[in-house]
């Protein structure tokens, strides 16, 4: 019996195969398509995804293959409303990476195959039933033959029209957006061709977004009121594109097109992300407008949240841990849909009063440091947190970082005068960060953390930002494999620590978690930091 059967080898499905395999699970992945995507929908890779890829060792390759966008410029009726820098994104990747989805998929595919997992192409899931101990799935092979296969878990990464979602009887709730959208990869000339910025041109409810893919090609995404749905009824032409560009007062001329296509936008979310042994992730569980470049990134992070929980349960953690997948990720999906819906409404309003108010407010608001900070943290997906989750445990303490927050990539001063970032030292799957503890506290604590790699720090090793986040009191932080703080508290609260470790399966000292860390990184030794 294959342990996990992943349906769909898009970015979400391949991430599932990678994460599960890294955690030592047996995984099978199928896709009904005969090849990986030839055209790119998603371009934007957010900082949080790059942080996740750093764990697999592919972030630098992605950065090499992509193009860094360092600024966003808003234009309304040909007037530059505001520009803001992306360099304030609080990550080692302080930019938005433009990487065509074809490249993203190629990169994930290389990584997945290097782990010994290969997509079975032309292979379709046609039915499944739930059983007490898993799922029985019927799949059709390229030659038409059918196979019944059992799996412990079925993970539906099969996109917006998800057969897994439908068969599980999970509704997809929400509605459509009544505007015509199209995208095109173009060769352009003219003063408004962007360089390293993302340019958003707004004009009477129409939107033209331009971002440079390569020296030659620029990606255009257009939302156009006036031609509602006419583009979906016939083939798009360069004239349609040029008309939309001219209508928004953007000064560029289309010389040629590599690819253009209309697309529809719906804001839909699955009512549940789980039905017994079946899980939904990526577009199978949420779709929305491409505002902010979030969809693929969110799918990739759905999996980061799910995979370690499956591995932990497989290794003996209580099954209830799995309920937290929907609890944590459906909340993220709801916030995302609300953000993209509001963003799209604001950008596409054709009401002259609202348009004027927006044009007045945007420059003021976005110049406020706090607003900029929040916006950048949201878009880069760094501000996602699980503070209200039932599987995080926060016992209080100083410092603003709480259980449920993303563990930041702390800058750490070492005695020999060097500085390093935490993630350069360790990408251990579970990690204990112990701050400002006395020898006797450490002596008492470490046996309780057996099997969990530990980093011991004192306040003098942290910079101002590190101290703001972690505070100065003696404390213990337990970081989950998806990079979020699961437990924060004083070192003396043994009973609560015990309870937390039981809940997330750390009592079983999940063997493969450590092996995964050793394979992909240097597991930290205490002596490294002292
Ligand atoms: C114009 C546009 C621009 C976008 N830009 C961005 C962006 O910049 N950043 C971003 O993050 N997101 C963006 N998105 C969204 C992004 O493209 C999607 O979120 C992403 O492709 C979803 O990945 P997925 O793996 O979940 O699903 P998909 O990519 O849809 O993959 C699903 C796979 O499942 C397979 N499959 C389906 N049914 C079966 C079955 N029964 N058996 C076997 N296999 C099956 C399919 O063949 C397919 O390969 C954009 C979307 C659009 C339309």
mmCIF file with all atom_site columns, N, CA and C in Angstrom, residues 1-3 5 7 28 30 120 125 127-129 131 134-139 141 146-152 154:
data_model
loop_
_atom_site.group_PDB
_atom_site.id
_atom_site.type_symbol
_atom_site.label_atom_id
_atom_site.label_alt_id
_atom_site.label_comp_id
_atom_site.label_asym_id
_atom_site.label_entity_id
_atom_site.label_seq_id
_atom_site.pdbx_PDB_ins_code
_atom_site.Cartn_x
_atom_site.Cartn_y
_atom_site.Cartn_z
_atom_site.occupancy
_atom_site.B_iso_or_equiv
_atom_site.pdbx_formal_charge
_atom_site.auth_seq_id
_atom_site.auth_comp_id
_atom_site.auth_asym_id
_atom_site.auth_atom_id
_atom_site.pdbx_PDB_model_num
ATOM 1  N N  . UNK A 1 1   ? 0.859   -1.192 0.000   1.00 0.00 ? 1   UNK A N  1
ATOM 2  C CA . UNK A 1 1   ? 0.000   0.000  0.000   1.00 0.00 ? 1   UNK A CA 1
ATOM 3  C C  . UNK A 1 1   ? 0.893   1.239  0.000   1.00 0.00 ? 1   UNK A C  1
ATOM 4  N N  . UNK A 1 2   ? 0.694   2.125  -1.031  1.00 0.00 ? 2   UNK A N  1
ATOM 5  C CA . UNK A 1 2   ? 1.491   3.362  -0.963  1.00 0.00 ? 2   UNK A CA 1
ATOM 6  C C  . UNK A 1 2   ? 0.896   4.213  0.154   1.00 0.00 ? 2   UNK A C  1
ATOM 7  N N  . UNK A 1 3   ? 1.757   4.849  0.894   1.00 0.00 ? 3   UNK A N  1
ATOM 8  C CA . UNK A 1 3   ? 1.296   5.578  2.064   1.00 0.00 ? 3   UNK A CA 1
ATOM 9  C C  . UNK A 1 3   ? 0.476   6.793  1.660   1.00 0.00 ? 3   UNK A C  1
ATOM 10 N N  . UNK A 1 5   ? -1.039  8.959  -1.674  1.00 0.00 ? 5   UNK A N  1
ATOM 11 C CA . UNK A 1 5   ? -1.264  9.037  -3.116  1.00 0.00 ? 5   UNK A CA 1
ATOM 12 C C  . UNK A 1 5   ? -1.604  10.488 -3.428  1.00 0.00 ? 5   UNK A C  1
ATOM 13 N N  . UNK A 1 7   ? -2.673  13.348 -6.020  1.00 0.00 ? 7   UNK A N  1
ATOM 14 C CA . UNK A 1 7   ? -3.342  13.498 -7.313  1.00 0.00 ? 7   UNK A CA 1
ATOM 15 C C  . UNK A 1 7   ? -3.037  14.887 -7.848  1.00 0.00 ? 7   UNK A C  1
ATOM 16 N N  . UNK A 1 28  ? 3.283   8.254  -3.903  1.00 0.00 ? 28  UNK A N  1
ATOM 17 C CA . UNK A 1 28  ? 3.053   8.004  -5.328  1.00 0.00 ? 28  UNK A CA 1
ATOM 18 C C  . UNK A 1 28  ? 2.328   9.232  -5.856  1.00 0.00 ? 28  UNK A C  1
ATOM 19 N N  . UNK A 1 30  ? 0.431   10.996 -9.337  1.00 0.00 ? 30  UNK A N  1
ATOM 20 C CA . UNK A 1 30  ? -0.057  10.776 -10.703 1.00 0.00 ? 30  UNK A CA 1
ATOM 21 C C  . UNK A 1 30  ? -0.602  12.090 -11.267 1.00 0.00 ? 30  UNK A C  1
ATOM 22 N N  . UNK A 1 120 ? 3.712   9.749  -12.444 1.00 0.00 ? 120 UNK A N  1
ATOM 23 C CA . UNK A 1 120 ? 3.162   8.834  -13.446 1.00 0.00 ? 120 UNK A CA 1
ATOM 24 C C  . UNK A 1 120 ? 2.236   9.685  -14.318 1.00 0.00 ? 120 UNK A C  1
ATOM 25 N N  . UNK A 1 125 ? -6.949  9.772  -11.892 1.00 0.00 ? 125 UNK A N  1
ATOM 26 C CA . UNK A 1 125 ? -7.815  9.248  -10.829 1.00 0.00 ? 125 UNK A CA 1
ATOM 27 C C  . UNK A 1 125 ? -9.241  9.290  -11.356 1.00 0.00 ? 125 UNK A C  1
ATOM 28 N N  . UNK A 1 127 ? -11.944 7.379  -9.671  1.00 0.00 ? 127 UNK A N  1
ATOM 29 C CA . UNK A 1 127 ? -12.901 7.160  -8.565  1.00 0.00 ? 127 UNK A CA 1
ATOM 30 C C  . UNK A 1 127 ? -12.109 6.815  -7.308  1.00 0.00 ? 127 UNK A C  1
ATOM 31 N N  . UNK A 1 128 ? -12.738 6.986  -6.166  1.00 0.00 ? 128 UNK A N  1
ATOM 32 C CA . UNK A 1 128 ? -12.141 6.458  -4.934  1.00 0.00 ? 128 UNK A CA 1
ATOM 33 C C  . UNK A 1 128 ? -13.228 6.272  -3.893  1.00 0.00 ? 128 UNK A C  1
ATOM 34 N N  . UNK A 1 129 ? -12.964 5.387  -2.956  1.00 0.00 ? 129 UNK A N  1
ATOM 35 C CA . UNK A 1 129 ? -13.846 5.259  -1.796  1.00 0.00 ? 129 UNK A CA 1
ATOM 36 C C  . UNK A 1 129 ? -12.990 5.328  -0.530  1.00 0.00 ? 129 UNK A C  1
ATOM 37 N N  . UNK A 1 131 ? -12.027 4.156  3.188   1.00 0.00 ? 131 UNK A N  1
ATOM 38 C CA . UNK A 1 131 ? -12.099 2.949  4.010   1.00 0.00 ? 131 UNK A CA 1
ATOM 39 C C  . UNK A 1 131 ? -11.630 3.321  5.413   1.00 0.00 ? 131 UNK A C  1
ATOM 40 N N  . UNK A 1 134 ? -7.890  3.999  5.288   1.00 0.00 ? 134 UNK A N  1
ATOM 41 C CA . UNK A 1 134 ? -7.308  4.720  4.157   1.00 0.00 ? 134 UNK A CA 1
ATOM 42 C C  . UNK A 1 134 ? -8.304  4.926  3.035   1.00 0.00 ? 134 UNK A C  1
ATOM 43 N N  . UNK A 1 135 ? -7.785  4.811  1.827   1.00 0.00 ? 135 UNK A N  1
ATOM 44 C CA . UNK A 1 135 ? -8.591  5.114  0.647   1.00 0.00 ? 135 UNK A CA 1
ATOM 45 C C  . UNK A 1 135 ? -8.304  4.048  -0.404  1.00 0.00 ? 135 UNK A C  1
ATOM 46 N N  . UNK A 1 136 ? -9.338  3.637  -1.127  1.00 0.00 ? 136 UNK A N  1
ATOM 47 C CA . UNK A 1 136 ? -9.130  2.750  -2.266  1.00 0.00 ? 136 UNK A CA 1
ATOM 48 C C  . UNK A 1 136 ? -9.422  3.567  -3.522  1.00 0.00 ? 136 UNK A C  1
ATOM 49 N N  . UNK A 1 137 ? -8.402  3.721  -4.364  1.00 0.00 ? 137 UNK A N  1
ATOM 50 C CA . UNK A 1 137 ? -8.545  4.615  -5.522  1.00 0.00 ? 137 UNK A CA 1
ATOM 51 C C  . UNK A 1 137 ? -8.484  3.814  -6.812  1.00 0.00 ? 137 UNK A C  1
ATOM 52 N N  . UNK A 1 138 ? -9.283  4.234  -7.780  1.00 0.00 ? 138 UNK A N  1
ATOM 53 C CA . UNK A 1 138 ? -9.206  3.606  -9.113  1.00 0.00 ? 138 UNK A CA 1
ATOM 54 C C  . UNK A 1 138 ? -8.537  4.585  -10.065 1.00 0.00 ? 138 UNK A C  1
ATOM 55 N N  . UNK A 1 139 ? -7.463  4.123  -10.694 1.00 0.00 ? 139 UNK A N  1
ATOM 56 C CA . UNK A 1 139 ? -6.770  5.015  -11.609 1.00 0.00 ? 139 UNK A CA 1
ATOM 57 C C  . UNK A 1 139 ? -6.702  4.386  -13.001 1.00 0.00 ? 139 UNK A C  1
ATOM 58 N N  . UNK A 1 141 ? -4.639  4.135  -16.562 1.00 0.00 ? 141 UNK A N  1
ATOM 59 C CA . UNK A 1 141 ? -3.303  4.324  -17.130 1.00 0.00 ? 141 UNK A CA 1
ATOM 60 C C  . UNK A 1 141 ? -3.399  4.818  -18.571 1.00 0.00 ? 141 UNK A C  1
ATOM 61 N N  . UNK A 1 146 ? -7.105  -0.148 -16.119 1.00 0.00 ? 146 UNK A N  1
ATOM 62 C CA . UNK A 1 146 ? -7.454  0.451  -14.826 1.00 0.00 ? 146 UNK A CA 1
ATOM 63 C C  . UNK A 1 146 ? -6.829  -0.334 -13.686 1.00 0.00 ? 146 UNK A C  1
ATOM 64 N N  . UNK A 1 147 ? -6.535  0.380  -12.621 1.00 0.00 ? 147 UNK A N  1
ATOM 65 C CA . UNK A 1 147 ? -5.878  -0.256 -11.466 1.00 0.00 ? 147 UNK A CA 1
ATOM 66 C C  . UNK A 1 147 ? -6.559  0.245  -10.198 1.00 0.00 ? 147 UNK A C  1
ATOM 67 N N  . UNK A 1 148 ? -6.801  -0.665 -9.270  1.00 0.00 ? 148 UNK A N  1
ATOM 68 C CA . UNK A 1 148 ? -7.284  -0.249 -7.953  1.00 0.00 ? 148 UNK A CA 1
ATOM 69 C C  . UNK A 1 148 ? -6.097  -0.248 -7.000  1.00 0.00 ? 148 UNK A C  1
ATOM 70 N N  . UNK A 1 149 ? -5.914  0.866  -6.341  1.00 0.00 ? 149 UNK A N  1
ATOM 71 C CA . UNK A 1 149 ? -4.750  0.972  -5.462  1.00 0.00 ? 149 UNK A CA 1
ATOM 72 C C  . UNK A 1 149 ? -5.167  1.540  -4.107  1.00 0.00 ? 149 UNK A C  1
ATOM 73 N N  . UNK A 1 150 ? -4.561  0.979  -3.071  1.00 0.00 ? 150 UNK A N  1
ATOM 74 C CA . UNK A 1 150 ? -4.893  1.442  -1.715  1.00 0.00 ? 150 UNK A CA 1
ATOM 75 C C  . UNK A 1 150 ? -3.842  2.434  -1.239  1.00 0.00 ? 150 UNK A C  1
ATOM 76 N N  . UNK A 1 151 ? -4.283  3.419  -0.501  1.00 0.00 ? 151 UNK A N  1
ATOM 77 C CA . UNK A 1 151 ? -3.349  4.400  0.065   1.00 0.00 ? 151 UNK A CA 1
ATOM 78 C C  . UNK A 1 151 ? -3.838  4.772  1.456   1.00 0.00 ? 151 UNK A C  1
ATOM 79 N N  . UNK A 1 152 ? -2.895  5.125  2.316   1.00 0.00 ? 152 UNK A N  1
ATOM 80 C CA . UNK A 1 152 ? -3.280  5.575  3.662   1.00 0.00 ? 152 UNK A CA 1
ATOM 81 C C  . UNK A 1 152 ? -3.933  6.963  3.575   1.00 0.00 ? 152 UNK A C  1
ATOM 82 N N  . UNK A 1 154 ? -5.022  10.223 0.753   1.00 0.00 ? 154 UNK A N  1
ATOM 83 C CA . UNK A 1 154 ? -5.172  10.710 -0.627  1.00 0.00 ? 154 UNK A CA 1
ATOM 84 C C  . UNK A 1 154 ? -5.093  12.228 -0.566  1.00 0.00 ? 154 UNK A C  1
#
